[in-house]
Coordinates of C-alpha atoms and ligand atoms in Angstrom, one line a residue:
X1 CA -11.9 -10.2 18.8
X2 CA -9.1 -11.0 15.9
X3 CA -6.3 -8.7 16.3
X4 CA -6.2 -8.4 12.9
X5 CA -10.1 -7.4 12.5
X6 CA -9.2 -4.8 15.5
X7 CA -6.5 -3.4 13.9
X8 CA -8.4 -2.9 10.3
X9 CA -11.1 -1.3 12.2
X10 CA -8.8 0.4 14.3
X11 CA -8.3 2.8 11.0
X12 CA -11.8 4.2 11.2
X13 CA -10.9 6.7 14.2
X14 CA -7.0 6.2 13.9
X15 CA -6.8 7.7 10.7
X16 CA -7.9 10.8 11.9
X17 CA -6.0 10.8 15.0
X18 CA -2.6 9.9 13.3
X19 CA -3.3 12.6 10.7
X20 CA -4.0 15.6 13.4
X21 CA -1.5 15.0 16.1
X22 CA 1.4 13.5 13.6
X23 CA 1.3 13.7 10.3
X24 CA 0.5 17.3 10.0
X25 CA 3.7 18.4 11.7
X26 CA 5.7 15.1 10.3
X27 CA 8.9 17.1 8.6
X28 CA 12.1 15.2 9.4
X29 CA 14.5 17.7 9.2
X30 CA 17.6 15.5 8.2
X31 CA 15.4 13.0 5.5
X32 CA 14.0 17.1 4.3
X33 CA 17.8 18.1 3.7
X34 CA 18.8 14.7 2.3
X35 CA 15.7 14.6 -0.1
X36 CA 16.3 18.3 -1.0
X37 CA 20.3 17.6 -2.0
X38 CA 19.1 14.5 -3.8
X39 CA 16.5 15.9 -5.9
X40 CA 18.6 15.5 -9.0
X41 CA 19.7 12.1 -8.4
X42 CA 18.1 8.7 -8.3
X43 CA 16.5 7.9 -5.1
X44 CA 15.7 4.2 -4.0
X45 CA 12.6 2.6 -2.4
X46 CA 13.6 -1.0 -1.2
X47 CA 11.4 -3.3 0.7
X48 CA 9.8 -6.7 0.8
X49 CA 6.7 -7.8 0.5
X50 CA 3.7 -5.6 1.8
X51 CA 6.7 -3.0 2.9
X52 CA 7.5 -3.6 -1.0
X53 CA 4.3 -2.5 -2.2
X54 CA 4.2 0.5 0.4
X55 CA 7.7 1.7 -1.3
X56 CA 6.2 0.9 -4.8
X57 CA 3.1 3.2 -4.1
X58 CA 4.9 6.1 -2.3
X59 CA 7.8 5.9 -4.5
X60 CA 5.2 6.9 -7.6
X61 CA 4.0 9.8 -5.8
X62 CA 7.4 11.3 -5.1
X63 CA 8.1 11.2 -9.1
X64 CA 4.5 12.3 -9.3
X65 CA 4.8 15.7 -7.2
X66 CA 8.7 15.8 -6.6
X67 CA 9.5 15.3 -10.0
X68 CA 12.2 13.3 -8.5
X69 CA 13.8 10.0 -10.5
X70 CA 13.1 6.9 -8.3
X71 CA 14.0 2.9 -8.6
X72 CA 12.3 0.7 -6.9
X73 CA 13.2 -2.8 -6.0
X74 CA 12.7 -5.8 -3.6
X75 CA 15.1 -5.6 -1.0
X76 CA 16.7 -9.2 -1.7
X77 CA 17.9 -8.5 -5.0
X78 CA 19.6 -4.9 -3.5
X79 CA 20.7 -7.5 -0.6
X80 CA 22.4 -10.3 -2.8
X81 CA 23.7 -7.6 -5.8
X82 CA 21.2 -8.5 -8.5
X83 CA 20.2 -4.7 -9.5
X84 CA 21.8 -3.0 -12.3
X85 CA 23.9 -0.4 -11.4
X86 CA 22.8 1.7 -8.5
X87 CA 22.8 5.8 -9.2
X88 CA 22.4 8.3 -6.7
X89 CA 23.0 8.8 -2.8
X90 CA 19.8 8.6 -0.9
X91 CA 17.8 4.9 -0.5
X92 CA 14.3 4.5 1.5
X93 CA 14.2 0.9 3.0
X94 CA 10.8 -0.1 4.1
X95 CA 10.0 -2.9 6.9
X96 CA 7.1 -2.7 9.4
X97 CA 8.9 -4.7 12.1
X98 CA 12.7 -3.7 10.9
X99 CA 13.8 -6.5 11.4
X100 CA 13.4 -8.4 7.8
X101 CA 16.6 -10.3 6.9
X102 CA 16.3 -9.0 3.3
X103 CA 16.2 -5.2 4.4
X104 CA 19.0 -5.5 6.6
X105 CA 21.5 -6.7 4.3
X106 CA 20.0 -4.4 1.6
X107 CA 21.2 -1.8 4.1
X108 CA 25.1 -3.0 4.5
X109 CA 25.3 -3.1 1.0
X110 CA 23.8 0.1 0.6
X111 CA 26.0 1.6 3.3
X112 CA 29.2 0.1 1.4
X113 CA 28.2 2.2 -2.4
X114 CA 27.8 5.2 0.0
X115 CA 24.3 6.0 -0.2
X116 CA 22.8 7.5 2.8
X117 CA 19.7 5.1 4.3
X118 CA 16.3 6.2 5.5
X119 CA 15.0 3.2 7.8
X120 CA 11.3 3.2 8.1
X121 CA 9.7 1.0 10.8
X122 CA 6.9 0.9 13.6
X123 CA 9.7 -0.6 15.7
X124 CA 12.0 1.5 17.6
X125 CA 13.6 -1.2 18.7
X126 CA 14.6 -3.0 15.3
X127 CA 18.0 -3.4 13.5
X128 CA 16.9 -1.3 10.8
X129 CA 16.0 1.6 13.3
X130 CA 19.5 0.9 14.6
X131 CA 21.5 0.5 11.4
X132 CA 19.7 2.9 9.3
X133 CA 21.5 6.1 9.0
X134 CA 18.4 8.3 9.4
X135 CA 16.0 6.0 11.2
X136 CA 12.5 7.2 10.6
X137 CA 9.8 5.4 13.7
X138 CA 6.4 5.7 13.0
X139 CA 4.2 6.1 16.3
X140 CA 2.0 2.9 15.4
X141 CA 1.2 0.0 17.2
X142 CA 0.5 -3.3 15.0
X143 CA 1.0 -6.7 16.3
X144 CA -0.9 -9.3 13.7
X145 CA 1.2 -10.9 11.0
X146 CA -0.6 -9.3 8.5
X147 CA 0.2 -5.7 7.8
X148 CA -3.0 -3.4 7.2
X149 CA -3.5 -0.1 8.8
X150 CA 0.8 0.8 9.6
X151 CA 0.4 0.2 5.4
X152 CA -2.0 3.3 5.2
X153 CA -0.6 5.2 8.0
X154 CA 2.6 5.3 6.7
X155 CA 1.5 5.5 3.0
X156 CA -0.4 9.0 4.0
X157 CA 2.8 10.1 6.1
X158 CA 5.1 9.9 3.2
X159 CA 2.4 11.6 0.6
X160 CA 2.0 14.4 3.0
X161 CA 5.8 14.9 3.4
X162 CA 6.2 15.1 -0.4
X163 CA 3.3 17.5 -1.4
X164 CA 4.8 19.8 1.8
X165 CA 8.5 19.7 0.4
X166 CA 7.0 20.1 -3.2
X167 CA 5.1 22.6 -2.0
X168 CA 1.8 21.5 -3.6
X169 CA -1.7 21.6 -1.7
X170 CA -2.4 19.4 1.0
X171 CA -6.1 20.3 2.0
X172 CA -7.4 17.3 0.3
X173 CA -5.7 15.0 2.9
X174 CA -7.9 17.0 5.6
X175 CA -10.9 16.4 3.8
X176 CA -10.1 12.8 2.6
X177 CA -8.8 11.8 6.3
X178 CA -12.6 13.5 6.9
X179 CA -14.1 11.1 4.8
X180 CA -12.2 8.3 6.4
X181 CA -15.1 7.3 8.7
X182 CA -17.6 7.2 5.9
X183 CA -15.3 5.3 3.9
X184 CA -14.6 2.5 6.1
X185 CA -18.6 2.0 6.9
X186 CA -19.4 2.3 3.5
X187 CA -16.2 -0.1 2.5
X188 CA -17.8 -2.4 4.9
X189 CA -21.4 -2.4 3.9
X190 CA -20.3 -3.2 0.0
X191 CA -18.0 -6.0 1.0
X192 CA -20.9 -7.3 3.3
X193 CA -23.3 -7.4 0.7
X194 CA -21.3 -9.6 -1.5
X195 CA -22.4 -13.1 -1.2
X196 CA -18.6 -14.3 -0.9
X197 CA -19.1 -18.2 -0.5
X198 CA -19.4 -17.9 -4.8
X199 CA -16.2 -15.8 -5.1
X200 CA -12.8 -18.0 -5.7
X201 CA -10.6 -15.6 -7.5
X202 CA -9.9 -12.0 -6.8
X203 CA -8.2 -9.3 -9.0
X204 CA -7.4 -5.8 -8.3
X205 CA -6.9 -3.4 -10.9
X206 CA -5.5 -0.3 -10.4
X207 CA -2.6 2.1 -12.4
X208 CA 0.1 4.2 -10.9
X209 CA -0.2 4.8 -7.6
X210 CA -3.5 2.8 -7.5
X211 CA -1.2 -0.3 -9.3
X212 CA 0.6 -0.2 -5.6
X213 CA -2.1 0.1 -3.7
X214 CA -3.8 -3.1 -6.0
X215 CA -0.7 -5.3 -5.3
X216 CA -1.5 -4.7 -1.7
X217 CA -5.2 -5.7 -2.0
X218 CA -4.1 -8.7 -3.5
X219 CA -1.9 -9.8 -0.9
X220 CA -4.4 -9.2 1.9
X221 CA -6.7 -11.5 0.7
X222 CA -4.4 -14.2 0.0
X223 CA -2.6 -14.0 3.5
X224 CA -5.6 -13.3 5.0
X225 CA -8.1 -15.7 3.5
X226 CA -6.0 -17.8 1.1
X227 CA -8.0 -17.3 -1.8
X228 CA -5.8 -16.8 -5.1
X229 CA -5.6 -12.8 -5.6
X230 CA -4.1 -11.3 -8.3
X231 CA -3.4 -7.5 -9.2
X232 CA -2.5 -5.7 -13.1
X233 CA -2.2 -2.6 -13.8
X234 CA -5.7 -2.0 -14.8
X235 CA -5.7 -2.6 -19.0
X236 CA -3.2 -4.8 -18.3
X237 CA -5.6 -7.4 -17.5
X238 CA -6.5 -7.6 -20.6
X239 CA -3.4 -8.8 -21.9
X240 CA -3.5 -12.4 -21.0
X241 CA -5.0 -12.4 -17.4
X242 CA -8.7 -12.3 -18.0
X243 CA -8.4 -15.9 -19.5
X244 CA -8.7 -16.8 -16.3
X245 CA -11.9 -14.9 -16.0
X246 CA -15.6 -16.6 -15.0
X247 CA -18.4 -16.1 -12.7
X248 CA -16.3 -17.2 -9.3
X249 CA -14.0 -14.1 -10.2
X250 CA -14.4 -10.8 -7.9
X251 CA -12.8 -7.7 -9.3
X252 CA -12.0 -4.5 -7.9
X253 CA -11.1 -1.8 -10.1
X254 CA -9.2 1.1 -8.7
X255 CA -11.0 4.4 -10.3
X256 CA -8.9 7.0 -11.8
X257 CA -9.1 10.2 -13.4
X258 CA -9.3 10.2 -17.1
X259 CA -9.8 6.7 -17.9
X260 CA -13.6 6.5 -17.6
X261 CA -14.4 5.3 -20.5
X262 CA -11.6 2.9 -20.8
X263 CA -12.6 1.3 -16.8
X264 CA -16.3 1.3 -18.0
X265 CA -15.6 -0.8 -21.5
X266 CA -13.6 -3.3 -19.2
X267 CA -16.3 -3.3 -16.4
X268 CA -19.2 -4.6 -19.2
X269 CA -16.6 -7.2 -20.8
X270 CA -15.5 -8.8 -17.8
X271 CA -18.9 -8.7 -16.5
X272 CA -19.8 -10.6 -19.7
X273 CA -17.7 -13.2 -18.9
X274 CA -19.5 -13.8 -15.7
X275 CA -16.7 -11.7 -13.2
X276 CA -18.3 -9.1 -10.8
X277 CA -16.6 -6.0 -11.0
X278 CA -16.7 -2.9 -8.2
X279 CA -15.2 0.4 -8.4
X280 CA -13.6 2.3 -5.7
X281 CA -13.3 5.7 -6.9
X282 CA -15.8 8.7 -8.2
X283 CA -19.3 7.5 -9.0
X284 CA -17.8 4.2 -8.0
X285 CA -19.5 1.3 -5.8
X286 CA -17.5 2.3 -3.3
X287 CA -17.4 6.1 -3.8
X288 CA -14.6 8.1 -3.3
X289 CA -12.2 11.3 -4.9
X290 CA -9.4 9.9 -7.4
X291 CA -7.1 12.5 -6.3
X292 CA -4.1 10.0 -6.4
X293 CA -3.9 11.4 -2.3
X294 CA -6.9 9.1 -1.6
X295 CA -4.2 6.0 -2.0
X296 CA -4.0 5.6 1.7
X297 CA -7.4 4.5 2.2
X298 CA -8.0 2.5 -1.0
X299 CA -6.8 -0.8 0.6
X300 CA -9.4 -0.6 3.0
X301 CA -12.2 -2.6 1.3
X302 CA -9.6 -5.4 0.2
X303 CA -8.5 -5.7 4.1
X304 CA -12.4 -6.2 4.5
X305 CA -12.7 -8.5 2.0
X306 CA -9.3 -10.4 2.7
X307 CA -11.3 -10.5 6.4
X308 CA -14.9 -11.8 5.6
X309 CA -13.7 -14.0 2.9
X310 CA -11.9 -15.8 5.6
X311 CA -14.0 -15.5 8.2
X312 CA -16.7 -17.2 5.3
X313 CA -14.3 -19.9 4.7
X314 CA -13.7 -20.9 9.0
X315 CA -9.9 -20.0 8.4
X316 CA -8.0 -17.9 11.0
X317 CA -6.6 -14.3 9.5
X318 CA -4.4 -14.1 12.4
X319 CA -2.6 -17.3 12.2
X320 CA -1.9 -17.4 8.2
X321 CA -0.4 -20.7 7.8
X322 CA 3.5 -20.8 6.8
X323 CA 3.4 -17.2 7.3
X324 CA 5.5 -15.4 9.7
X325 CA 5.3 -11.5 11.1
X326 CA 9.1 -11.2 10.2
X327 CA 10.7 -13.3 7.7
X328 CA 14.2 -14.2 8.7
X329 CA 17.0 -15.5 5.9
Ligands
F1P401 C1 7.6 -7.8 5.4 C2 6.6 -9.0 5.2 C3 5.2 -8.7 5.5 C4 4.3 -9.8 5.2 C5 4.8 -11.1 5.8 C6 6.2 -11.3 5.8 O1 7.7 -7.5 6.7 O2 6.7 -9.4 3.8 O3 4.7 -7.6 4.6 O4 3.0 -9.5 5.7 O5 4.3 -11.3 7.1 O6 7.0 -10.1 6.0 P1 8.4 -6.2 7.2 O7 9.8 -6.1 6.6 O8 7.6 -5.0 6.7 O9 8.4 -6.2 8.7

């Protein structure tokens, strides 16, 4: 079986697992105390490309429910000095295998303007788990080059920590990670059902948190089945994008609350342009809450898709070509 299939599907029981035995007691006492002191301040959230979009999305969520000021940036342009000025004391770096050139250097630099660094990995063995001043492993195994579930695992981890310290509810993770099962089958079933050999060009739409979590989407299908993928914030798309727009085109919009109207009038135009559009999200295709705490599993059906689109097209989602698990500078 594809490692990378196994370790999508891995998420169905995982999830739930992860969640039980480590999420719900997941309270770093040192990041607590640093995030506490620095709640005034500008925090960073620095990574590179799927560990990018992971920083993106949580980094939302702690402005959302900490009420916290964040930047967020790719880690090469902390790493070669291309940022404005950097505020604050306290800087998340993000990097599944901890060992990304970009990250690294992100951290010296960091380190030298005094700000304290959070290292978040999967590898307890990495540089950044090293170099990092609070290191912050994640009990995950993931070996394929392409990231999936670590993305949603840690992605719930860090939601949960910031709706504990904020003091806000976390039941709905219970019932979401619940739901995770259903999801994944359900995921599956819609994604089967599309007759993928017509589909050339996917775009994800999504805003906020859900704008994260469509970057992601995009990038799994292109890695995993090179097909061009593309994600806007969702009105966005209106703005220039949809030129691109015919029948070949697959889109995915990411449901949220409030903007039914607004998703619906852009599901019937793209649609008459010849796109097929699905929505994740309440009353959706693919149904599920939009509490903005359902962003760990919205990837899902895009890891799907970035799967059977490949698998449609004879090409190898574990062996992406020019792509490496760890890009080194
Ligand atoms: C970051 C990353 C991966 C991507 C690719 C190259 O790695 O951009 O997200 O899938 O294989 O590296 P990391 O810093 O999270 O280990």
């Amino acid at each position: 079986m594809s490692v990378t299939l196994r370790e999508i599907t891995d998420q169905k029981h995982e999830l739930k697992n992860f969640f039980e035995n480590f999420v719900v007691n997941f309270s770093d006492r040192n990041i607590l105390r640093e995030i506490e002191s620095s709640l005034t301040e500008e925090i960073l959230f620095v990574g590179c490309g799927s560990s990018y979009n992971l920083a993106l999305t949580a980094s939302r969520y702690f402005e959302r429910v900490l009420k916290v000021r964040t930047k967020v940036f790719p880690a090469g342009e902390v790493a070669f000095e291309k940022t404005p000025k950097l505020e604050g004391k306290l800087a998340f770096l993000f990097s599944r295998t901890g060992n990304t050139t970009e990250v690294l250097l992100a951290n010296e630099v960091l380190g030298r303007k005094g700000f304290k660094t959070v290292g978040i990995t999967i590898e307890e063995n990495s540089k950044l788990s090293k170099e990092s001043d609070i290191p912050l492993v994640f009990p995950i195994k993931e070996e394929a080059v392409v990231m999936t579930k670590s993305f949603n695992m840690i992605l719930l981890s860090l939601m949960f920590m910031a709706d504990r310290i904020s003091g806000s509810s976390v039941s709905p993770y219970g019932e979401l990670v619940e739901y995770s099962e259903r999801f994944f089958d359900i995921s599956w079933k819609a994604v089967e059902g599309i007759d993928l050999k017509r589909y050339e060009h996917f775009v994800f739409l999504g805003v906020a948190e859900f704008y994260g979590v469509s970057l992601e989407s995009a990038l799994k299908c292109m890695e995993m089945s090179l097909t061009f993928s593309e994600a806007y914030s969702t009105l966005e798309y209106r703005h220039g994008p949809k030129a691109l727009v015919d029948e070949k085109t697959l889109v995915f919009v990411q449901k949220v609350a409030g903007m039914d109207a607004q998703e619906k009038r852009l599901k019937r135009e793209l649609e008459s342009l010849g796109a097929t559009v699905l929505e994740i999200g309440e009353d959706g295709d693919i149904p599920l809450s939009n509490d903005w705490r359902s962003a760990f599993l919205r990837t899902i059906p895009a890891q799907i898709l970035g799967y059977q689109k490949a698998s449609s097209r004879g090409v190898s989602p574990d062996r992406p070509p020019h792509l490496e698990k760890t890009v080194t500078l």
